Amino acid sequence: MNGAVGGVSVGARLRTMWLMFFMAGIGISVWAITVPYSKIKFDLSDGTLGIVLFAGGIGGLVGMPFAGMAVGRWGSRAVLVAVSTGVGVLLPFLVSAHSALEFTALLFVYGTLFGALDIALNAQGAVVERMSGRLQMSGFHACYSLGSLAVAVASFLLLRLGVSYA
């Protein structure tokens, strides 16, 4: 199907999904590269860091079932807009937390939102894939990986240039 659906072309919907998956890859990777900095900033042992990071995973487990219910009620696009906005707003607070406790609490919320983002993103991807009439999901996930790779390369270059985390 190449025609417009609801006034928006399938091509535009595909490009939007590629961008959303790319941005999700950036969102998780921007946070991930700050883990060593947070460990030093809060003087966390390896074991304590593991417990702190576990909060994000628990948050994801909490967010995913609620995201599924929300997608069923309001649709994947509406949930995707809401949770991706939440992830974007929360990320700067997460990386600028003032204490290990604040970092842990924010990481739980970030995990909750990112788990919900994962569900909504893949649900909306499936909708757009059906509209296109072709397999698209592997391309969407490739865009996620490219977003992560972009952050890794940018981080490497910045660190190589002497820019520090602080």
C-alpha positions as a Markdown table, in Angstrom:
| # | Residue | x | y | z |
|---|---|---|---|---|
| 1 | Met | 0.0 | 0.0 | 0.0 |
| 2 | Asn | 1.6 | 3.3 | -1.1 |
| 3 | Gly | -1.4 | 5.6 | -0.7 |
| 4 | Ala | -2.1 | 8.0 | 2.1 |
| 5 | Val | -3.9 | 6.8 | 5.2 |
| 6 | Gly | -5.7 | 9.5 | 7.2 |
| 7 | Gly | -4.0 | 12.2 | 5.1 |
| 8 | Val | -0.5 | 10.9 | 5.9 |
| 9 | Ser | 1.5 | 8.9 | 3.3 |
| 10 | Val | 2.8 | 5.5 | 4.2 |
| 11 | Gly | 6.2 | 6.7 | 3.3 |
| 12 | Ala | 6.0 | 9.5 | 5.8 |
| 13 | Arg | 4.8 | 7.0 | 8.5 |
| 14 | Leu | 7.8 | 4.8 | 7.7 |
| 15 | Arg | 10.3 | 7.7 | 7.9 |
| 16 | Thr | 8.7 | 8.7 | 11.2 |
| 17 | Met | 9.1 | 5.2 | 12.6 |
| 18 | Trp | 12.7 | 5.0 | 11.4 |
| 19 | Leu | 13.4 | 8.3 | 13.3 |
| 20 | Met | 11.5 | 7.1 | 16.4 |
| 21 | Phe | 13.5 | 3.9 | 16.6 |
| 22 | Phe | 16.8 | 5.9 | 15.9 |
| 23 | Met | 15.9 | 8.3 | 18.7 |
| 24 | Ala | 15.1 | 5.4 | 21.1 |
| 25 | Gly | 18.6 | 4.0 | 20.4 |
| 26 | Ile | 20.0 | 7.4 | 21.2 |
| 27 | Gly | 17.9 | 7.7 | 24.4 |
| 28 | Ile | 19.1 | 4.5 | 25.9 |
| 29 | Ser | 22.7 | 5.0 | 24.8 |
| 30 | Val | 23.0 | 8.6 | 26.1 |
| 31 | Trp | 22.1 | 7.2 | 29.5 |
| 32 | Ala | 24.2 | 4.1 | 29.2 |
| 33 | Ile | 27.4 | 6.1 | 28.6 |
| 34 | Thr | 27.0 | 8.0 | 31.8 |
| 35 | Val | 27.0 | 4.8 | 34.0 |
| 36 | Pro | 30.8 | 5.0 | 34.6 |
| 37 | Tyr | 30.4 | 8.7 | 35.5 |
| 38 | Ser | 27.6 | 8.0 | 37.8 |
| 39 | Lys | 29.5 | 5.2 | 39.5 |
| 40 | Ile | 32.4 | 7.6 | 40.2 |
| 41 | Lys | 30.1 | 10.6 | 41.0 |
| 42 | Phe | 28.3 | 8.7 | 43.7 |
| 43 | Asp | 31.3 | 6.6 | 44.8 |
| 44 | Leu | 29.4 | 3.3 | 44.2 |
| 45 | Ser | 31.0 | -0.1 | 44.6 |
| 46 | Asp | 30.4 | -2.6 | 41.8 |
| 47 | Gly | 27.8 | -4.4 | 43.9 |
| 48 | Thr | 25.9 | -1.2 | 44.8 |
| 49 | Leu | 26.0 | -0.1 | 41.2 |
| 50 | Gly | 24.4 | -3.4 | 40.2 |
| 51 | Ile | 21.6 | -2.8 | 42.7 |
| 52 | Val | 21.1 | 0.7 | 41.5 |
| 53 | Leu | 21.0 | -0.4 | 37.8 |
| 54 | Phe | 18.5 | -3.1 | 38.8 |
| 55 | Ala | 16.0 | -0.3 | 39.6 |
| 56 | Gly | 15.9 | 0.5 | 35.9 |
| 57 | Gly | 15.2 | -3.1 | 35.0 |
| 58 | Ile | 12.4 | -3.4 | 37.6 |
| 59 | Gly | 11.0 | -0.1 | 36.3 |
| 60 | Gly | 10.9 | -1.7 | 32.8 |
| 61 | Leu | 9.1 | -4.7 | 34.1 |
| 62 | Val | 6.5 | -2.4 | 35.8 |
| 63 | Gly | 6.0 | -0.2 | 32.7 |
| 64 | Met | 5.6 | -2.9 | 30.1 |
| 65 | Pro | 2.2 | -4.4 | 31.2 |
| 66 | Phe | 0.7 | -0.9 | 31.8 |
| 67 | Ala | 2.0 | 0.1 | 28.3 |
| 68 | Gly | 0.2 | -2.8 | 26.8 |
| 69 | Met | -3.0 | -1.9 | 28.5 |
| 70 | Ala | -2.6 | 1.8 | 27.5 |
| 71 | Val | -1.9 | 0.8 | 23.9 |
| 72 | Gly | -5.1 | -1.3 | 23.9 |
| 73 | Arg | -7.1 | 1.7 | 25.3 |
| 74 | Trp | -5.6 | 4.7 | 23.6 |
| 75 | Gly | -3.7 | 3.3 | 20.7 |
| 76 | Ser | 0.0 | 2.9 | 20.1 |
| 77 | Arg | 0.6 | 6.3 | 18.6 |
| 78 | Ala | -0.8 | 8.2 | 21.5 |
| 79 | Val | 1.1 | 6.1 | 24.0 |
| 80 | Leu | 4.3 | 6.5 | 22.0 |
| 81 | Val | 4.0 | 10.3 | 21.9 |
| 82 | Ala | 3.4 | 10.4 | 25.7 |
| 83 | Val | 6.2 | 8.0 | 26.8 |
| 84 | Ser | 8.7 | 9.3 | 24.3 |
| 85 | Thr | 8.1 | 12.8 | 25.6 |
| 86 | Gly | 8.5 | 11.5 | 29.2 |
| 87 | Val | 11.8 | 9.8 | 28.3 |
| 88 | Gly | 13.1 | 12.9 | 26.6 |
| 89 | Val | 12.2 | 15.1 | 29.5 |
| 90 | Leu | 13.5 | 12.8 | 32.2 |
| 91 | Leu | 16.9 | 12.0 | 30.6 |
| 92 | Pro | 18.6 | 15.3 | 31.6 |
| 93 | Phe | 17.4 | 14.9 | 35.2 |
| 94 | Leu | 18.7 | 11.3 | 35.3 |
| 95 | Val | 22.2 | 12.3 | 34.3 |
| 96 | Ser | 22.3 | 15.2 | 36.6 |
| 97 | Ala | 21.0 | 13.5 | 39.8 |
| 98 | His | 22.5 | 14.8 | 43.0 |
| 99 | Ser | 22.6 | 11.6 | 45.1 |
| 100 | Ala | 22.6 | 7.9 | 44.6 |
| 101 | Leu | 19.1 | 7.7 | 46.0 |
| 102 | Glu | 17.8 | 10.3 | 43.6 |
| 103 | Phe | 19.6 | 8.5 | 40.8 |
| 104 | Thr | 18.1 | 5.2 | 41.7 |
| 105 | Ala | 14.6 | 6.7 | 41.9 |
| 106 | Leu | 15.0 | 8.4 | 38.6 |
| 107 | Leu | 16.4 | 5.3 | 37.0 |
| 108 | Phe | 13.3 | 3.4 | 38.1 |
| 109 | Val | 11.1 | 6.0 | 36.5 |
| 110 | Tyr | 13.3 | 6.0 | 33.4 |
| 111 | Gly | 13.1 | 2.2 | 33.2 |
| 112 | Thr | 9.3 | 2.4 | 33.5 |
| 113 | Leu | 9.0 | 4.9 | 30.7 |
| 114 | Phe | 11.6 | 3.1 | 28.5 |
| 115 | Gly | 9.8 | -0.2 | 29.0 |
| 116 | Ala | 6.6 | 1.5 | 28.0 |
| 117 | Leu | 8.4 | 3.1 | 25.1 |
| 118 | Asp | 9.6 | -0.3 | 23.9 |
| 119 | Ile | 6.0 | -1.7 | 23.9 |
| 120 | Ala | 4.5 | 1.4 | 22.2 |
| 121 | Leu | 7.3 | 1.7 | 19.6 |
| 122 | Asn | 7.0 | -1.9 | 18.5 |
| 123 | Ala | 3.2 | -1.8 | 18.5 |
| 124 | Gln | 3.2 | 1.3 | 16.3 |
| 125 | Gly | 5.9 | -0.2 | 14.2 |
| 126 | Ala | 3.6 | -3.2 | 13.6 |
| 127 | Val | 0.8 | -0.9 | 12.5 |
| 128 | Val | 3.0 | 0.9 | 10.0 |
| 129 | Glu | 4.5 | -2.3 | 8.8 |
| 130 | Arg | 0.9 | -3.6 | 8.0 |
| 131 | Met | 0.1 | -0.3 | 6.2 |
| 132 | Ser | 3.2 | -0.6 | 4.1 |
| 133 | Gly | 2.4 | -4.2 | 3.0 |
| 134 | Arg | 6.1 | -5.2 | 3.4 |
| 135 | Leu | 8.3 | -6.4 | 6.2 |
| 136 | Gln | 9.7 | -3.4 | 8.0 |
| 137 | Met | 10.5 | -4.4 | 11.6 |
| 138 | Ser | 14.1 | -5.4 | 11.0 |
| 139 | Gly | 14.7 | -2.0 | 9.4 |
| 140 | Phe | 13.1 | -0.3 | 12.4 |
| 141 | His | 15.4 | -2.2 | 14.8 |
| 142 | Ala | 18.4 | -1.4 | 12.6 |
| 143 | Cys | 17.6 | 2.3 | 13.1 |
| 144 | Tyr | 17.6 | 1.7 | 16.9 |
| 145 | Ser | 21.0 | 0.1 | 16.6 |
| 146 | Leu | 22.2 | 3.0 | 14.4 |
| 147 | Gly | 21.0 | 5.5 | 17.1 |
| 148 | Ser | 23.0 | 3.6 | 19.7 |
| 149 | Leu | 26.0 | 3.4 | 17.4 |
| 150 | Ala | 25.8 | 7.2 | 16.7 |
| 151 | Val | 26.1 | 7.9 | 20.5 |
| 152 | Ala | 29.0 | 5.4 | 20.9 |
| 153 | Val | 30.9 | 7.0 | 18.0 |
| 154 | Ala | 30.2 | 10.6 | 19.2 |
| 155 | Ser | 31.2 | 9.6 | 22.7 |
| 156 | Phe | 34.4 | 8.1 | 21.5 |
| 157 | Leu | 35.3 | 11.2 | 19.5 |
| 158 | Leu | 34.4 | 13.6 | 22.3 |
| 159 | Leu | 36.5 | 11.6 | 24.8 |
| 160 | Arg | 39.3 | 11.4 | 22.3 |
| 161 | Leu | 39.2 | 15.2 | 22.0 |
| 162 | Gly | 39.6 | 15.4 | 25.8 |
| 163 | Val | 36.0 | 16.4 | 26.7 |
| 164 | Ser | 35.2 | 14.9 | 30.1 |
| 165 | Tyr | 31.9 | 13.7 | 31.6 |
| 166 | Ala | 31.9 | 16.5 | 34.2 |
